[in-house]
PDB file of C-alpha atoms and ligand atoms in Angstrom:
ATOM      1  CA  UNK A 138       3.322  11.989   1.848  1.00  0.00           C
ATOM      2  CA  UNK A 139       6.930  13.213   0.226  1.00  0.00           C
ATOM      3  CA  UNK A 140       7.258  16.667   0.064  1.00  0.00           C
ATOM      4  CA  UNK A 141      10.540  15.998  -1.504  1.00  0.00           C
ATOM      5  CA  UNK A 142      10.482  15.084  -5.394  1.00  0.00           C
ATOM      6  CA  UNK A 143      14.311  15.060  -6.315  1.00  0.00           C
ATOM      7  CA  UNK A 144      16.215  11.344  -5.231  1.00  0.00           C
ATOM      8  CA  UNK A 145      17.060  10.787  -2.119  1.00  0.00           C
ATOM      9  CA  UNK A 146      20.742  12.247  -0.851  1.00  0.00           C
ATOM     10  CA  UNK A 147      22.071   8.622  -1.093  1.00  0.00           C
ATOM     11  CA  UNK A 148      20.726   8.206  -4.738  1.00  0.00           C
ATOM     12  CA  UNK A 149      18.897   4.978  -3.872  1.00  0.00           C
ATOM     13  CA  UNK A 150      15.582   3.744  -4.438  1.00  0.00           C
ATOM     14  CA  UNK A 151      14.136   1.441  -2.226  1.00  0.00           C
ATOM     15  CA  UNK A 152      14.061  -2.790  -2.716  1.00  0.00           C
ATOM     16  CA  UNK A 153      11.931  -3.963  -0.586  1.00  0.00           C
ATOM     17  CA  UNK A 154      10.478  -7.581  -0.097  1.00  0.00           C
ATOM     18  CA  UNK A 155       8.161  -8.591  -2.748  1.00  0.00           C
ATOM     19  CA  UNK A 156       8.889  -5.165  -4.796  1.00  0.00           C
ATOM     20  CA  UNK A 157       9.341  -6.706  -8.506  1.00  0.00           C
ATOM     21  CA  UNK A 158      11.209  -4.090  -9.556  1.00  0.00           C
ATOM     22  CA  UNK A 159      12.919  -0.772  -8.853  1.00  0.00           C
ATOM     23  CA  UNK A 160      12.502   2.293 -11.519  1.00  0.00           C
ATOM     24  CA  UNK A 161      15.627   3.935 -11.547  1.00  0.00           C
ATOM     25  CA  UNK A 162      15.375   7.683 -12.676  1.00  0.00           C
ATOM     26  CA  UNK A 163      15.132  10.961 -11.354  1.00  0.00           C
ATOM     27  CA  UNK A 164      11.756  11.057  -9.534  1.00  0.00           C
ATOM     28  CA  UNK A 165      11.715   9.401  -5.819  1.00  0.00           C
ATOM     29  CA  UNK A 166       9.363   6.825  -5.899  1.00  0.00           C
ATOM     30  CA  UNK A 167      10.166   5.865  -2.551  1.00  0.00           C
ATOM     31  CA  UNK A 168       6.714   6.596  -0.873  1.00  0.00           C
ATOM     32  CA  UNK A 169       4.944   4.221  -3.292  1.00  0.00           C
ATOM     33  CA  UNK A 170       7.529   1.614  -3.127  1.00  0.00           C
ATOM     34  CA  UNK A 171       7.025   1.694   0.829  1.00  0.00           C
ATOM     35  CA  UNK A 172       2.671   1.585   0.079  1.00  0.00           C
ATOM     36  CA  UNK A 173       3.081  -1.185  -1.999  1.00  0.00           C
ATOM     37  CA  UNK A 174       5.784  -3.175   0.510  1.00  0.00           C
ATOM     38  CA  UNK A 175       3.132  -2.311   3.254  1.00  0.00           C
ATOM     39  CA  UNK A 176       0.133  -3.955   1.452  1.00  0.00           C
ATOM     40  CA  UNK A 177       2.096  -7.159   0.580  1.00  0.00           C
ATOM     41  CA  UNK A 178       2.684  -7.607   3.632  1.00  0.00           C
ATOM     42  CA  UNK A 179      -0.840  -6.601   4.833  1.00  0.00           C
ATOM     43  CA  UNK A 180      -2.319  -8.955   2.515  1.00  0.00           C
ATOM     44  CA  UNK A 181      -0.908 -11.758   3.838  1.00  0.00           C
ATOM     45  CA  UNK A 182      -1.051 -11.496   7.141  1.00  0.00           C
ATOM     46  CA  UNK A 183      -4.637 -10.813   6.811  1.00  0.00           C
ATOM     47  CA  UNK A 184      -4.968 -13.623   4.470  1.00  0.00           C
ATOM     48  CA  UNK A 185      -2.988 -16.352   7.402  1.00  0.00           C
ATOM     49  CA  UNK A 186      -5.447 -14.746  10.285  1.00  0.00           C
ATOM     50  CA  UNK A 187      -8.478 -15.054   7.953  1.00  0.00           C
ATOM     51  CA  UNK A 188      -7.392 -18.967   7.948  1.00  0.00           C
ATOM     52  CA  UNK A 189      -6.302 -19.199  11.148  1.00  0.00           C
ATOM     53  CA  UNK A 190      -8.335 -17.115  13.795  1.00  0.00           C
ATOM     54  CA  UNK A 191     -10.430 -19.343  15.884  1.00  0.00           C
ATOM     55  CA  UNK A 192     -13.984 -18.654  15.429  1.00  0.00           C
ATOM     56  CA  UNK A 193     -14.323 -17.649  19.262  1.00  0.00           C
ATOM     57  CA  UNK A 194     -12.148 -15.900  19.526  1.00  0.00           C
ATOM     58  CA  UNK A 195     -14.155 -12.235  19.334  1.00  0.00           C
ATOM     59  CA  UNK A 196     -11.416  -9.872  20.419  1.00  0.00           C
ATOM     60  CA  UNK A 197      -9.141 -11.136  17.341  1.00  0.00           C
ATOM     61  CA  UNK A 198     -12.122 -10.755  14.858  1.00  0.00           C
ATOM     62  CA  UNK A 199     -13.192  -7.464  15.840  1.00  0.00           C
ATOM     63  CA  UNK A 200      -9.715  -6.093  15.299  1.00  0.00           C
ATOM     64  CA  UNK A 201      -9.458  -7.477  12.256  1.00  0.00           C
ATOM     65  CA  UNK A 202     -12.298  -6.175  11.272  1.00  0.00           C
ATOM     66  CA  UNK A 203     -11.144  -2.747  12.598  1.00  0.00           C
ATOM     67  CA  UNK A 204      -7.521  -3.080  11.317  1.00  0.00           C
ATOM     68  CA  UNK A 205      -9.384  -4.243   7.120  1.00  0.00           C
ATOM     69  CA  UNK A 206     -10.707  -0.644   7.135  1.00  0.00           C
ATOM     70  CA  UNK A 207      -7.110   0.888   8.025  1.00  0.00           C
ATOM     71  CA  UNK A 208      -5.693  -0.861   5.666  1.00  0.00           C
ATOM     72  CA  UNK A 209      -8.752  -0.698   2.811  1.00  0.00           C
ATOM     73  CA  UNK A 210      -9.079   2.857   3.377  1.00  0.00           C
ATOM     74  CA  UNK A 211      -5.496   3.525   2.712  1.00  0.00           C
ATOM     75  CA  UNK A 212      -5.174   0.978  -0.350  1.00  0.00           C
ATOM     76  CA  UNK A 213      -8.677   2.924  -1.830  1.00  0.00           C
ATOM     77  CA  UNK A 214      -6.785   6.461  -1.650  1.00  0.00           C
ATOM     78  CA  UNK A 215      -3.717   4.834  -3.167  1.00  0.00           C
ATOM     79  CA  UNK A 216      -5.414   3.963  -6.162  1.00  0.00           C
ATOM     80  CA  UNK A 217      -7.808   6.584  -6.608  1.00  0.00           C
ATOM     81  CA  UNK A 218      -4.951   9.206  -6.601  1.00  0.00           C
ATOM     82  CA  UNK A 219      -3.066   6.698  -9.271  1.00  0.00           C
ATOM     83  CA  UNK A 220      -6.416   6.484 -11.478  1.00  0.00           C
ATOM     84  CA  UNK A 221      -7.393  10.486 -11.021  1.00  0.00           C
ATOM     85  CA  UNK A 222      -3.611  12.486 -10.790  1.00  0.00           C
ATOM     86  CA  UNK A 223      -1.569   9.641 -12.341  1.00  0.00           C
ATOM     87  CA  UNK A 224      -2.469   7.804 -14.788  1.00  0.00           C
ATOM     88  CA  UNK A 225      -3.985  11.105 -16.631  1.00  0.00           C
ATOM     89  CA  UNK A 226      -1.464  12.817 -16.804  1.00  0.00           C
ATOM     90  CA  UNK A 227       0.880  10.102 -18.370  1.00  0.00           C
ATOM     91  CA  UNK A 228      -2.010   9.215 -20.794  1.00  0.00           C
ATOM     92  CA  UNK A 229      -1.627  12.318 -22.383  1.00  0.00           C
ATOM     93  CA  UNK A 230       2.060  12.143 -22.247  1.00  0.00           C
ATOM     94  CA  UNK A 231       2.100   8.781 -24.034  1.00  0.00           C
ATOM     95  CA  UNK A 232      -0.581  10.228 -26.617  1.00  0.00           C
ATOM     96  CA  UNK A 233       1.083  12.932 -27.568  1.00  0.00           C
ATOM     97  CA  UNK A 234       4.247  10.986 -28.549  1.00  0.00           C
ATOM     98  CA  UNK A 235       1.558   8.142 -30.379  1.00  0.00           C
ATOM     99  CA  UNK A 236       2.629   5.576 -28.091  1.00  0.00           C
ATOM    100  CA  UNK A 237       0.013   3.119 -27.924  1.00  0.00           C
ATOM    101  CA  UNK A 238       2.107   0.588 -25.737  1.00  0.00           C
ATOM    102  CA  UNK A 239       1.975   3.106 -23.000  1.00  0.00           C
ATOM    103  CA  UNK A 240      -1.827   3.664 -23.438  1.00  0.00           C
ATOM    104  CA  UNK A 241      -2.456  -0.151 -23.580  1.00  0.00           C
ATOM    105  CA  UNK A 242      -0.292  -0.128 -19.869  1.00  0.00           C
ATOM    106  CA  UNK A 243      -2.173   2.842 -18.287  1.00  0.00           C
ATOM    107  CA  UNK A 244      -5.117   1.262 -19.430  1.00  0.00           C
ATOM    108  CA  UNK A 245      -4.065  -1.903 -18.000  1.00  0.00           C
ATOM    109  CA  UNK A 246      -3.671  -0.680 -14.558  1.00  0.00           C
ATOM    110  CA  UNK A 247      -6.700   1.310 -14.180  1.00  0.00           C
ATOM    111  CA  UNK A 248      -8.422  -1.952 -15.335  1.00  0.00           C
ATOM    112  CA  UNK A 249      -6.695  -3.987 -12.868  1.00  0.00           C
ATOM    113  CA  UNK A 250      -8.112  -1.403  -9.983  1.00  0.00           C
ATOM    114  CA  UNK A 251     -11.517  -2.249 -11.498  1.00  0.00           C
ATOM    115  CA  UNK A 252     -11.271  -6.055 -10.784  1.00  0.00           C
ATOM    116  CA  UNK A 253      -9.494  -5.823  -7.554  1.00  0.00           C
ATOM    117  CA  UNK A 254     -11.932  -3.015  -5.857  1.00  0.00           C
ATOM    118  CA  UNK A 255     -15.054  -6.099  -5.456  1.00  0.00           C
ATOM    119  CA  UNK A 256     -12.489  -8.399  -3.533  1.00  0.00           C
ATOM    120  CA  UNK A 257     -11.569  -5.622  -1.162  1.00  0.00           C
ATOM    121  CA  UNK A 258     -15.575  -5.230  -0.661  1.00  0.00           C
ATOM    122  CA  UNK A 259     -15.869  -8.986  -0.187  1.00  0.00           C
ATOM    123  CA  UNK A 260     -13.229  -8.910   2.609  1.00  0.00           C
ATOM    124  CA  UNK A 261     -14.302  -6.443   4.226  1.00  0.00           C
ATOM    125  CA  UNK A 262     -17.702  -7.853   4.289  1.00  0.00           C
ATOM    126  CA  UNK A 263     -16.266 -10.710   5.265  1.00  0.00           C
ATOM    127  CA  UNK A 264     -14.218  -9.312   8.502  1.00  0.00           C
ATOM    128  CA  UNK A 265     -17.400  -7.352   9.357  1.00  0.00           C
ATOM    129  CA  UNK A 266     -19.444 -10.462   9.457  1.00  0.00           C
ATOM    130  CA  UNK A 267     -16.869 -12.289  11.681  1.00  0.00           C
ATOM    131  CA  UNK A 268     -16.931  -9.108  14.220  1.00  0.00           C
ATOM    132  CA  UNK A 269     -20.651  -9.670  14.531  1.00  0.00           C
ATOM    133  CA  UNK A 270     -21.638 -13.304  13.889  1.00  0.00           C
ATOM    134  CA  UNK A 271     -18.517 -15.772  13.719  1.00  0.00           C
ATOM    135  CA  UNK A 272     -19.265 -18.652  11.753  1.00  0.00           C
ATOM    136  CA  UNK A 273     -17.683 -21.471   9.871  1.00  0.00           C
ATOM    137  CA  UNK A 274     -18.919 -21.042   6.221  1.00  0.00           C
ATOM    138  CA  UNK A 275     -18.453 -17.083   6.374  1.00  0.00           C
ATOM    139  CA  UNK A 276     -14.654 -17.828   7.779  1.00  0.00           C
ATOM    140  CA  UNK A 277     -14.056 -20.326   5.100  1.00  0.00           C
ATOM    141  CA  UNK A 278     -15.178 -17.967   2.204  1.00  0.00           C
ATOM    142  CA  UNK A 279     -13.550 -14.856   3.890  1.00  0.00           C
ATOM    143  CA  UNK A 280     -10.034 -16.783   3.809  1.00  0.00           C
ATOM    144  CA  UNK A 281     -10.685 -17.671   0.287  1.00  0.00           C
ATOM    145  CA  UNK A 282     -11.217 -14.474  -0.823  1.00  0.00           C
ATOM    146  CA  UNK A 283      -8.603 -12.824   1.258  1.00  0.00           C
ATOM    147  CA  UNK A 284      -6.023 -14.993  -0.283  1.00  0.00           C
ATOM    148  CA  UNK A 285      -7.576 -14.605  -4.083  1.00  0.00           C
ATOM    149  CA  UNK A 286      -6.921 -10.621  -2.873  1.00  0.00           C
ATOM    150  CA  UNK A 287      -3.590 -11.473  -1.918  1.00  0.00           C
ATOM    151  CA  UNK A 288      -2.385 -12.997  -5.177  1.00  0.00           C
ATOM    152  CA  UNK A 289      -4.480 -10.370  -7.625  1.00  0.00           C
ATOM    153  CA  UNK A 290      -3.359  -7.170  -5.794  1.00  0.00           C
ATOM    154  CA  UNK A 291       0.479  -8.795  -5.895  1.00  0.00           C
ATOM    155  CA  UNK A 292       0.559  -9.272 -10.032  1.00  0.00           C
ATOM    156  CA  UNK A 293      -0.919  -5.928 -10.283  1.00  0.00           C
ATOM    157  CA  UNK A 294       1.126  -4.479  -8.510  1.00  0.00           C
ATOM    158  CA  UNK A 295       4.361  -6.591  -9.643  1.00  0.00           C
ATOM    159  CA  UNK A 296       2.827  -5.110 -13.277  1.00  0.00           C
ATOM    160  CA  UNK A 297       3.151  -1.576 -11.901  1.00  0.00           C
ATOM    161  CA  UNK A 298       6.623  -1.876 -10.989  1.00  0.00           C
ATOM    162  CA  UNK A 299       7.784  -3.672 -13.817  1.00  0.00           C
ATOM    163  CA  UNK A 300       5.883  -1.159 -16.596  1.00  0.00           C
ATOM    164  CA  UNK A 301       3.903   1.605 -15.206  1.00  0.00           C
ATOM    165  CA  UNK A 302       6.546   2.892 -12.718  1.00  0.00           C
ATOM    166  CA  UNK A 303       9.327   2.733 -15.753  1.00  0.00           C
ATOM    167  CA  UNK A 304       6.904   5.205 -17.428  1.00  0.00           C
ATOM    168  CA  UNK A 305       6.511   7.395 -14.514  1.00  0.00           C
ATOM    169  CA  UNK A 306      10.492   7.850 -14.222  1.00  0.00           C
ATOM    170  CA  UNK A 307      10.900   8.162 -18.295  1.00  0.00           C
ATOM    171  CA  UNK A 308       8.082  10.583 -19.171  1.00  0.00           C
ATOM    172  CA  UNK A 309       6.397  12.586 -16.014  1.00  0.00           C
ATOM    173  CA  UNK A 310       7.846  16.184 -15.480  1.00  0.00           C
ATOM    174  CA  UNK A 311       8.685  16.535 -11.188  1.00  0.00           C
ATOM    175  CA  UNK A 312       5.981  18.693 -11.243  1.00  0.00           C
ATOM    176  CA  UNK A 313       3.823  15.751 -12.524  1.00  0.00           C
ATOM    177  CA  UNK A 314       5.319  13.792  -9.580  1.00  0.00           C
ATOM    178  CA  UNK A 315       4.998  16.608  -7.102  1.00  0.00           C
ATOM    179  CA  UNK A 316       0.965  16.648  -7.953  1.00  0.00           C
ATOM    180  CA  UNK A 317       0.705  13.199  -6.966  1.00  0.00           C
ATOM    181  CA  UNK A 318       2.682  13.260  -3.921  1.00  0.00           C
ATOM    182  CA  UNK A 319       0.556  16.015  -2.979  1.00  0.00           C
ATOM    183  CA  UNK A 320      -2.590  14.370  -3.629  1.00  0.00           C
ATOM    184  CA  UNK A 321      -1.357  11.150  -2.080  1.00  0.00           C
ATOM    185  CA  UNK A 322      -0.958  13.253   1.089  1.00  0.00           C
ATOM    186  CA  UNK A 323      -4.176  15.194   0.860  1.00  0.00           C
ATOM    187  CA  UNK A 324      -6.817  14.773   3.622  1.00  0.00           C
ATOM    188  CA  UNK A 325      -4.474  13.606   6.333  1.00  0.00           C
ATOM    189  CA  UNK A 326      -4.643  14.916   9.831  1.00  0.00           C
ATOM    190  CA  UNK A 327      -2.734  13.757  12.939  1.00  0.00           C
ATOM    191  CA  UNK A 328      -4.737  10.587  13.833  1.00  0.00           C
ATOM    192  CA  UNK A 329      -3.970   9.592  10.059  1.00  0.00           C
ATOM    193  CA  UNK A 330      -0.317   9.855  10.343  1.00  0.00           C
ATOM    194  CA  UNK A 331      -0.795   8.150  13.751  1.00  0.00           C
ATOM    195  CA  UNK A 332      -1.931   4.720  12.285  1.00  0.00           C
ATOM    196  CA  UNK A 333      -0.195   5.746   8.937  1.00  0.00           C
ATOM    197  CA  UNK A 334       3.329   6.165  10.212  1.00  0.00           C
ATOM    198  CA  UNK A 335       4.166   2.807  11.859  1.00  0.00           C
ATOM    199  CA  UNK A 336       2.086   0.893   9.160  1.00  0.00           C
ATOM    200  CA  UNK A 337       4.954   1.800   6.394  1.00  0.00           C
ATOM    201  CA  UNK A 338       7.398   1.439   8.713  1.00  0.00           C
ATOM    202  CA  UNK A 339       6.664  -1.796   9.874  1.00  0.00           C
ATOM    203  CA  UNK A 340       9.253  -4.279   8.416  1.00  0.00           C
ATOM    204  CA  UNK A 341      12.031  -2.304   7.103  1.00  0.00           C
ATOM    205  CA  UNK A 342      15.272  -2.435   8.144  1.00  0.00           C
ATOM    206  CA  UNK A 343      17.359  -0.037   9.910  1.00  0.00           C
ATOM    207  CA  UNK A 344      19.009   0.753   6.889  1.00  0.00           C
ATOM    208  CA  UNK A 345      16.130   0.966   4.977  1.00  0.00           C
ATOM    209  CA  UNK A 346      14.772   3.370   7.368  1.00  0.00           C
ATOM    210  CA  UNK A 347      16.936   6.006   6.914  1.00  0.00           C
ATOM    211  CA  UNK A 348      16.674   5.697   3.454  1.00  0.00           C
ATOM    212  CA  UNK A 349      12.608   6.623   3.875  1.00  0.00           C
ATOM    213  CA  UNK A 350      13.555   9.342   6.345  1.00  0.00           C
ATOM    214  CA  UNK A 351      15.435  11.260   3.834  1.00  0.00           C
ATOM    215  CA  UNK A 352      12.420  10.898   1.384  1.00  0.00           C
ATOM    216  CA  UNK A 353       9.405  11.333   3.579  1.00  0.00           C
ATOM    217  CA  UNK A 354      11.182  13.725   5.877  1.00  0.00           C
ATOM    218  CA  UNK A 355      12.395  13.978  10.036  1.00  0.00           C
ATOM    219  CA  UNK A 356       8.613  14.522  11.104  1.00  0.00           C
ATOM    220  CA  UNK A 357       7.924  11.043   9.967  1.00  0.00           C
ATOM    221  CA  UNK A 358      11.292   9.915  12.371  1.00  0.00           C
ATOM    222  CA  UNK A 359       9.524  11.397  15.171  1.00  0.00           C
ATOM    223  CA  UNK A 360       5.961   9.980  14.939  1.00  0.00           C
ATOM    224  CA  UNK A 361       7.712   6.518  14.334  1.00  0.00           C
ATOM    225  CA  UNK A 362       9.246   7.113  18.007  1.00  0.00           C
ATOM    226  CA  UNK A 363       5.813   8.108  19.156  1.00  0.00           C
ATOM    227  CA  UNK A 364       3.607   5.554  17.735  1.00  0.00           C
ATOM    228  CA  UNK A 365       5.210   2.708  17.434  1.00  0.00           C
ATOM    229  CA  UNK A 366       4.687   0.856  20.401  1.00  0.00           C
ATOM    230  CA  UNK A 367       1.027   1.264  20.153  1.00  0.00           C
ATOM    231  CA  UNK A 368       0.858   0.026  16.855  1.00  0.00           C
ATOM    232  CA  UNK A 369       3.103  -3.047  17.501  1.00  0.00           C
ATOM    233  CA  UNK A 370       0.582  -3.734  20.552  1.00  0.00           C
ATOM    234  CA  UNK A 371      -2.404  -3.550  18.359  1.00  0.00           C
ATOM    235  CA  UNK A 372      -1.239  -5.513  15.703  1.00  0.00           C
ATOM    236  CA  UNK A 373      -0.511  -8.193  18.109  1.00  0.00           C
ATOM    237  CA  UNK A 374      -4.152  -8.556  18.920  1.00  0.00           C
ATOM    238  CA  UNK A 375      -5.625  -8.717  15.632  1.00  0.00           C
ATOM    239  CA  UNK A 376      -2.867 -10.882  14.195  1.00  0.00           C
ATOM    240  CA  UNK A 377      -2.703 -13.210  17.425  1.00  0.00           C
ATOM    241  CA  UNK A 378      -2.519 -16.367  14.941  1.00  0.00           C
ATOM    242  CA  UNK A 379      -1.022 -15.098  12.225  1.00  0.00           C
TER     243      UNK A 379
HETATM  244 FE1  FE2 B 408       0.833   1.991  -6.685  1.00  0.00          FE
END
């Protein structure tokens, strides 16, 4: 969503909660830091409400069901630009130097994609099922797989930060970078942004804040103002229990 490549005027990468590790090095990797903080925390709310939603209670289920697909369809695009813009273009990076520790890692991640794309099918299986027929055995199995979500998407993304993302700041050209951002961006009108907006915002700091704002530019400081307060209302429905 960056149309800025260079690091941010501060010269600071984002920490967020959860984040495993920060990649220090001339590309701002900012955007992907905030994705990644925003499906953490996604993951376990909807893992908590999953647990803890009462089965009557059809207003909740239908928008979780509604809020899985915002989040599914976001996480999907996420990882399809990694495994088509990405990850390629490092591969042949790391080829052409005969590194075959940085294959087996780009390999690694597009694996881990593989193995984590059937539990986001499961949930959201599971969410549609509660939106339409609440019962007790569907609930149980929903939270279970929610939570086995949860944990897998967390190491592999802990693994992306901790190797991948070194990679990325070591080897990829800012024109390398500036293909992904643009990708990552690609297909996004207004109602998008809407949702898309207050989702990555939700949960930083003040600080932290501005720190996006000089990466992801003012327009985003403006839709926050805009959006936000439907989004915080919205969320409080479908995470009523959470
Ligand atoms: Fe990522």
């Amino acid at each position: 969503m960056s149309t800025t490549t260079s690091r941010p005027a501060t010269g600071h990468l984002l920490d967020l909660p959860g984040q495993a590790h920060v990649a220090e090095g001339p590309l701002d990797l900012n955007g992907m830091y905030m994705a990644h903080h925003a499906f953490r925390r996604d993951l376990v709310r909807f893992a908590v409400a999953a647990r803890q939603t009462p089965l009557e209670d059809a207003e909740v289920w239908r928008a979780l069901a509604v809020r899985w697909e915002q989040f599914s369809g976001i996480l999907h695009h996420h990882h399809t630009t990694e495994d088509d813009v990405l990850w390629p273009q490092l591969l042949e990076i790391v080829d052409a130097r005969g590194d075959a520790a940085g294959r087996a890692t780009l390999e690694a991640m597009e694996a881990e994609h593989s193995v984590i794309d059937p539990m986001l099918a499961g949930c959201a299986a599971g969410f549609a099922a509660m939106a339409q027929t609440p019962d007790a055995a569907t609930r149980d199995r929903l939270a279970q797989t929610a939570e086995t979500a949860r944990d897998t998407l967390s190491d592999h993304m802990a693994h992306e930060e901790r190797e991948a993302l070194p990679l990325v700041q070591e080897l990829l050209p800012v024109e390398g970078w500036q293909r992904v951002e643009k990708a990552a961006g690609s297909g996004k009108g207004l109602k998008d942004l809407m949702f898309l907006v207050p989702w990555v915002a939700d949960g930083l700091t003040a600080e932290q804040l501005e720190t996006a704002f000089r990466s992801v530019g003012k327009p985003f400081k403006w839709l926050l103002a805009l959006t936000r307060g439907g989004y915080t209302r919205r969320e409080a429905i479908a995470f009523r229990y959470v």
